[in-house]
């Protein structure tokens, strides 16, 4: 039997749609795998009632098939599904790692990224590596095509999850089909600023670089209370706020020591519009 912990991740970070990702030090899923003649999946924990156990419909089923590694797979969910914290990507990444070890396939973590990406596509409908790459490699990741680069960043974050469910498929439907040159220039500037901030462990640059005028506004419209929560987090000291992944989670970057106040302000912001939420004080890990 092999047991693996899979961290939550936050994709996009505002300006890096489908490219940037960050591994968070909490929450996390735990996956246990045992060899079997055919793959079976048993899901327990946070939101498990919403996750299909049929291998054809679950991210880890596609991973087991891609690695030719049938197994009994038990997933203990710590990451709420459809929250914007890479729940399905975490399971796919952990399954890839655990099955690779169980069957002695000898693949590196980097080689497992596209395999976990296949699993992720089962849920989102498209292959994007910005959750599975940080889940497997840790830190801040930049995934372009099959190339993934990583930075060992140490940035404090708060992730606030409202009790609203938005599927990645639905959130992808509102992404604009194109961009103007002005939007493109703005996005490149912010993305470069964010990357520089990650390399320097500078929360101010990371927060500034999160600002996005292209994808985030369309997705923010799906999240009741987004504007209130953003304003509240900024007033409490956040250096930047954006939608976490496809949402509805909201992510704030900040300086060490400011997380508690920002977390309380974000929960209060959602409460103002009658939405319950839970905030995680976390960091890139
Ligand atoms: N980059 C993806 C999206 C992440 O924003 O749709 C989904 O978890």
XYZ file of N, CA and C in Angstrom, residues 22-173:
456
model
N 0.033 27.679 -7.831
C 0.789 27.674 -6.578
C 0.286 26.551 -5.693
N 1.217 25.815 -5.091
C 0.850 24.783 -4.104
C 0.648 25.474 -2.762
N -0.392 25.095 -2.033
C -0.683 25.699 -0.733
C -0.317 24.709 0.378
N 0.093 25.217 1.532
C 0.483 24.267 2.596
C -0.733 23.634 3.273
N -1.923 24.175 3.061
C -3.166 23.564 3.520
C -4.341 24.164 2.774
N -5.476 23.466 2.631
C -5.781 22.095 3.029
C -5.144 21.067 2.077
N -5.447 19.757 2.298
C -4.867 18.711 1.454
C -5.777 17.478 1.432
N -5.616 16.661 0.394
C -6.251 15.336 0.316
C -5.208 14.276 0.678
N -5.693 13.101 1.080
C -4.769 11.969 1.274
C -5.292 10.815 0.416
N -4.386 10.189 -0.317
C -4.765 9.066 -1.195
C -3.997 7.813 -0.813
N -4.728 6.686 -0.737
C -4.067 5.397 -0.469
C -4.361 4.473 -1.634
N -3.345 3.785 -2.135
C -3.563 2.866 -3.262
C -3.034 1.474 -2.925
N -3.779 0.466 -3.385
C -3.365 -0.940 -3.225
C -3.557 -1.626 -4.561
N -2.656 -2.515 -4.934
C -2.786 -3.212 -6.226
C -4.088 -4.003 -6.278
N -4.705 -4.045 -7.468
C -5.955 -4.791 -7.666
C -6.039 -5.207 -9.127
N -6.998 -6.095 -9.442
C -7.153 -6.524 -10.840
C -7.826 -5.447 -11.676
N -8.713 -4.700 -11.029
C -9.354 -3.583 -11.740
C -9.483 -2.407 -10.770
N -9.599 -1.212 -11.333
C -9.610 -0.019 -10.483
C -10.970 0.209 -9.835
N -10.955 0.427 -8.525
C -12.153 0.849 -7.801
C -11.786 2.096 -6.994
N -12.773 2.951 -6.784
C -12.495 4.222 -6.102
C -13.467 4.405 -4.941
N -12.919 4.781 -3.797
C -13.720 4.999 -2.582
C -13.383 6.419 -2.093
N -14.383 7.308 -2.141
C -14.129 8.711 -1.766
C -14.806 9.023 -0.439
N -14.057 9.582 0.501
C -14.615 9.979 1.798
C -14.222 11.424 2.097
N -14.841 11.992 3.125
C -14.411 13.314 3.594
C -15.192 14.461 2.995
N -14.577 15.651 3.039
C -15.208 16.926 2.704
C -15.776 16.936 1.271
N -17.096 16.962 1.147
C -17.733 17.067 -0.171
C -17.716 15.780 -0.965
N -17.403 14.656 -0.294
C -17.245 13.398 -1.044
C -18.551 12.989 -1.737
N -19.683 13.448 -1.198
C -20.962 13.069 -1.807
C -21.115 13.624 -3.234
N -20.299 14.624 -3.589
C -20.410 15.215 -4.932
C -19.416 14.606 -5.924
N -18.619 13.641 -5.461
C -17.551 13.126 -6.337
C -17.900 11.729 -6.836
N -17.912 11.526 -8.162
C -18.251 10.203 -8.690
C -17.186 9.166 -8.356
N -17.649 7.949 -8.054
C -16.678 6.878 -7.740
C -16.446 5.948 -8.927
N -17.189 6.178 -10.003
C -16.967 5.378 -11.213
C -15.634 5.832 -11.840
N -14.691 4.901 -12.044
C -13.378 5.289 -12.591
C -13.471 6.044 -13.927
N -14.561 5.833 -14.670
C -14.689 6.536 -15.960
C -14.963 8.029 -15.759
N -15.479 8.392 -14.595
C -15.867 9.786 -14.358
C -14.997 10.499 -13.325
N -14.067 9.790 -12.714
C -13.243 10.375 -11.663
C -11.830 10.634 -12.212
N -11.234 11.752 -11.807
C -9.892 12.102 -12.308
C -8.889 10.967 -12.116
N -8.979 10.255 -10.990
C -7.944 9.256 -10.713
C -8.114 8.001 -11.584
N -9.335 7.773 -12.092
C -9.554 6.632 -12.982
C -8.730 6.775 -14.255
N -8.727 7.985 -14.820
C -7.961 8.224 -16.054
C -6.462 8.095 -15.796
N -6.040 8.485 -14.598
C -4.611 8.384 -14.259
C -4.204 6.910 -14.142
N -5.046 6.108 -13.483
C -4.742 4.675 -13.331
C -4.654 4.016 -14.705
N -5.546 4.436 -15.602
C -5.532 3.850 -16.946
C -4.260 4.266 -17.698
N -3.918 5.555 -17.609
C -2.738 6.049 -18.332
C -1.460 5.359 -17.845
N -1.407 5.005 -16.569
C -0.205 4.347 -16.022
C -0.318 2.823 -16.078
N -1.434 2.319 -16.628
C -1.708 0.883 -16.648
C -1.482 0.302 -15.245
N -2.164 0.927 -14.285
C -1.915 0.594 -12.875
C -3.241 0.444 -12.123
N -3.950 -0.676 -12.350
C -5.229 -0.851 -11.660
C -5.032 -0.967 -10.144
N -5.940 -0.355 -9.395
C -5.750 -0.347 -7.938
C -7.056 -0.030 -7.227
N -7.101 -0.420 -5.935
C -8.134 0.104 -5.050
C -7.609 1.475 -4.618
N -8.367 2.497 -4.892
C -7.892 3.853 -4.584
C -8.848 4.478 -3.582
N -8.307 4.858 -2.413
C -9.151 5.529 -1.427
C -8.719 6.995 -1.320
N -9.697 7.866 -1.488
C -9.403 9.304 -1.444
C -10.059 9.892 -0.195
N -9.271 10.467 0.700
C -9.819 11.203 1.846
C -9.731 12.683 1.534
N -10.901 13.281 1.274
C -10.924 14.669 0.835
C -10.777 15.634 1.998
N -9.769 16.507 1.888
C -9.671 17.638 2.807
C -9.970 18.914 2.030
N -9.911 18.793 0.699
C -10.127 19.957 -0.176
C -11.544 19.878 -0.746
N -12.323 20.897 -0.478
C -13.710 20.860 -0.961
C -13.759 20.879 -2.489
N -14.563 20.002 -3.101
C -14.682 20.020 -4.567
C -15.329 21.316 -5.059
N -15.036 21.693 -6.287
C -15.599 22.893 -6.934
C -15.447 24.138 -6.073
N -14.286 24.289 -5.457
C -14.072 25.442 -4.580
C -13.066 26.425 -5.154
N -12.298 26.003 -6.178
C -11.239 26.859 -6.714
C -9.884 26.562 -6.094
N -9.806 25.464 -5.349
C -8.516 25.087 -4.744
C -7.950 23.804 -5.348
N -8.290 23.528 -6.583
C -7.657 22.412 -7.286
C -7.970 21.053 -6.707
N -9.223 20.855 -6.278
C -9.592 19.593 -5.635
C -9.357 18.392 -6.559
N -9.858 18.472 -7.791
C -9.705 17.331 -8.694
C -8.246 17.168 -9.124
N -7.559 18.285 -9.300
C -6.143 18.234 -9.680
C -5.299 17.587 -8.586
N -5.645 17.868 -7.331
C -4.893 17.292 -6.211
C -5.030 15.780 -6.217
N -6.253 15.301 -6.422
C -6.464 13.854 -6.440
C -5.729 13.220 -7.620
N -5.792 13.879 -8.774
C -5.112 13.329 -9.964
C -3.600 13.280 -9.737
N -3.059 14.340 -9.165
C -1.609 14.400 -8.929
C -1.190 13.339 -7.914
N -1.953 13.219 -6.841
C -1.592 12.241 -5.806
C -1.717 10.822 -6.333
N -2.742 10.568 -7.140
C -2.904 9.226 -7.706
C -1.721 8.901 -8.616
N -1.304 9.875 -9.418
C -0.171 9.643 -10.322
C 1.084 9.284 -9.515
N 1.315 10.041 -8.457
C 2.504 9.806 -7.623
C 2.429 8.441 -6.931
N 1.266 8.152 -6.357
C 1.118 6.914 -5.585
C 1.177 5.684 -6.495
N 0.513 5.733 -7.653
C 0.491 4.568 -8.551
C 1.858 4.354 -9.204
N 2.547 5.455 -9.477
C 3.902 5.370 -10.029
C 4.805 4.594 -9.063
N 4.627 4.863 -7.771
C 5.445 4.169 -6.768
C 4.968 2.719 -6.582
N 3.629 2.549 -6.504
C 3.066 1.204 -6.265
C 3.503 0.220 -7.344
N 3.489 0.695 -8.603
C 3.833 -0.187 -9.724
C 5.281 0.004 -10.195
N 6.053 0.776 -9.434
C 7.465 0.959 -9.753
C 7.677 1.423 -11.201
N 6.916 2.407 -11.636
C 7.013 2.863 -13.031
C 8.252 3.726 -13.287
N 8.829 4.271 -12.222
C 10.096 5.006 -12.369
C 9.995 6.365 -13.036
N 8.805 6.952 -13.080
C 8.676 8.268 -13.719
C 8.995 9.368 -12.697
N 9.568 10.471 -13.187
C 9.866 11.602 -12.298
C 8.577 12.391 -12.047
N 8.599 13.248 -11.033
C 7.418 14.083 -10.767
C 7.070 14.918 -11.997
N 8.086 15.431 -12.695
C 7.828 16.236 -13.891
C 7.146 15.402 -14.980
N 7.603 14.154 -15.116
C 6.997 13.276 -16.135
C 5.559 12.906 -15.780
N 5.242 12.990 -14.491
C 3.877 12.645 -14.074
C 2.889 13.789 -14.329
N 3.412 15.001 -14.559
C 2.512 16.165 -14.731
C 1.511 15.954 -15.878
N 1.957 15.610 -17.112
C 0.964 15.419 -18.185
C 0.020 14.250 -17.931
N 0.473 13.247 -17.193
C -0.396 12.096 -16.882
C -1.496 12.537 -15.919
N -1.123 13.291 -14.893
C -2.140 13.826 -13.980
C -3.051 14.797 -14.727
N -2.494 15.507 -15.709
C -3.292 16.447 -16.511
C -4.406 15.742 -17.267
N -4.144 14.508 -17.715
C -5.195 13.728 -18.401
C -6.364 13.488 -17.462
N -6.038 13.179 -16.205
C -7.078 12.963 -15.204
C -7.884 14.231 -14.988
N -7.177 15.343 -14.864
C -7.824 16.640 -14.655
C -8.802 16.952 -15.799
N -8.425 16.565 -17.018
C -9.283 16.845 -18.182
C -10.622 16.123 -18.082
N -10.669 15.006 -17.350
C -11.917 14.273 -17.180
C -12.975 15.180 -16.563
N -12.535 16.064 -15.665
C -13.476 16.916 -14.949
C -13.701 18.249 -15.652
N -12.621 18.875 -16.121
C -12.785 20.235 -16.655
C -13.084 20.245 -18.145
N -12.863 19.127 -18.831
C -13.138 19.067 -20.256
C -11.944 19.472 -21.103
N -10.915 20.087 -20.508
C -9.737 20.512 -21.265
C -8.497 20.200 -20.441
N -7.366 19.964 -21.118
C -6.131 19.739 -20.363
C -5.528 21.091 -19.992
N -5.394 21.351 -18.708
C -4.614 22.509 -18.257
C -3.838 22.027 -17.036
N -2.581 22.451 -16.967
C -1.668 21.852 -15.986
C -1.430 22.744 -14.769
N -2.189 23.844 -14.671
C -1.854 24.822 -13.633
C -2.277 24.405 -12.231
N -3.018 23.301 -12.079
C -3.247 22.724 -10.751
C -2.353 21.505 -10.518
N -2.287 20.612 -11.499
C -1.511 19.379 -11.264
C -0.010 19.662 -11.163
N 0.475 20.672 -11.894
C 1.920 20.965 -11.825
C 2.332 21.405 -10.414
N 1.661 22.399 -9.810
C 2.078 22.742 -8.433
C 1.786 21.623 -7.439
N 0.705 20.858 -7.659
C 0.414 19.768 -6.719
C 1.553 18.742 -6.716
N 2.159 18.520 -7.872
C 3.245 17.532 -7.954
C 4.613 18.120 -7.624
N 4.821 19.368 -8.018
C 6.174 19.920 -7.921
C 6.363 20.884 -6.756
N 5.258 21.396 -6.212
C 5.333 22.349 -5.102
C 5.707 23.745 -5.575
N 5.584 24.719 -4.694
C 5.988 26.091 -4.992
C 5.081 26.795 -5.984
N 5.656 27.792 -6.670
C 4.953 28.541 -7.727
C 5.373 27.924 -9.049
N 4.404 27.637 -9.909
C 4.756 26.988 -11.175
C 4.238 27.791 -12.366
N 4.997 27.711 -13.443
C 4.624 28.337 -14.711
C 4.562 27.206 -15.731
N 3.350 26.899 -16.197
C 3.175 25.772 -17.128
C 2.799 26.311 -18.500
N 3.678 26.127 -19.465
C 3.386 26.551 -20.840
C 3.560 25.334 -21.730
N 2.454 24.882 -22.320
C 2.518 23.641 -23.085
C 2.986 22.539 -22.156
N 4.008 21.812 -22.568
C 4.515 20.724 -21.717
C 5.658 21.176 -20.816
N 6.090 22.443 -20.982
C 7.192 22.950 -20.149
C 6.668 23.488 -18.836
N 7.280 23.059 -17.745
C 6.881 23.585 -16.438
C 8.134 24.067 -15.724
N 8.120 25.327 -15.265
C 9.217 25.813 -14.440
C 8.675 26.123 -13.048
N 9.539 26.024 -12.036
C 9.076 26.223 -10.662
C 9.953 27.240 -9.936
N 9.320 27.933 -9.011
C 10.045 28.852 -8.123
C 9.660 28.472 -6.697
N 10.657 28.307 -5.836
C 10.397 27.981 -4.424
C 9.998 29.234 -3.671
N 8.801 29.734 -3.948
C 8.400 31.003 -3.331
C 7.871 30.776 -1.922
N 7.948 31.811 -1.115
C 7.417 31.745 0.251
C 6.566 33.005 0.463
N 5.294 32.911 0.084
C 4.398 34.076 0.136
C 3.185 33.723 0.993
N 2.868 34.503 2.018
C 1.660 34.246 2.813
C 0.396 34.513 1.990
N -0.611 33.671 2.194
C -1.859 33.779 1.430
C -3.047 33.509 2.344
N -4.205 34.023 1.943
C -5.469 33.618 2.563
C -6.389 33.165 1.435
N -6.971 31.984 1.587
C -7.949 31.488 0.600
C -9.291 31.397 1.304
N -10.275 32.132 0.797
C -11.591 32.139 1.432
C -12.600 31.461 0.507
N -13.240 30.409 1.009
C -14.150 29.610 0.174
C -15.599 29.853 0.578
N -16.375 30.519 -0.285
C -17.794 30.709 0.021
C -18.575 29.425 -0.227
N -19.702 29.301 0.436
C -20.566 28.117 0.233
C -21.366 28.290 -1.055
N -20.650 28.391 -2.151
C -21.261 28.497 -3.482
C -20.502 27.462 -4.301
N -21.173 26.735 -5.182
C -20.442 25.785 -6.030
C -20.418 26.315 -7.460
N -19.233 26.379 -8.045
C -19.116 26.742 -9.468
C -18.254 25.668 -10.115
N -18.771 25.021 -11.145
C -17.953 23.989 -11.784
C -16.945 24.655 -12.713
N -15.793 23.994 -12.873
C -14.770 24.538 -13.770
C -15.327 24.695 -15.175
N -16.145 23.735 -15.601
C -16.732 23.841 -16.953
C -17.537 25.120 -17.099
N -18.401 25.420 -16.101
C -19.221 26.638 -16.178
C -18.341 27.886 -16.150
N -17.310 27.852 -15.306
C -16.438 29.028 -15.190
C -15.620 29.232 -16.460
N -15.367 28.169 -17.191
C -14.630 28.319 -18.453
C -15.529 28.889 -19.550
N -16.826 28.677 -19.412
C -17.752 29.199 -20.419
C -17.798 30.726 -20.432
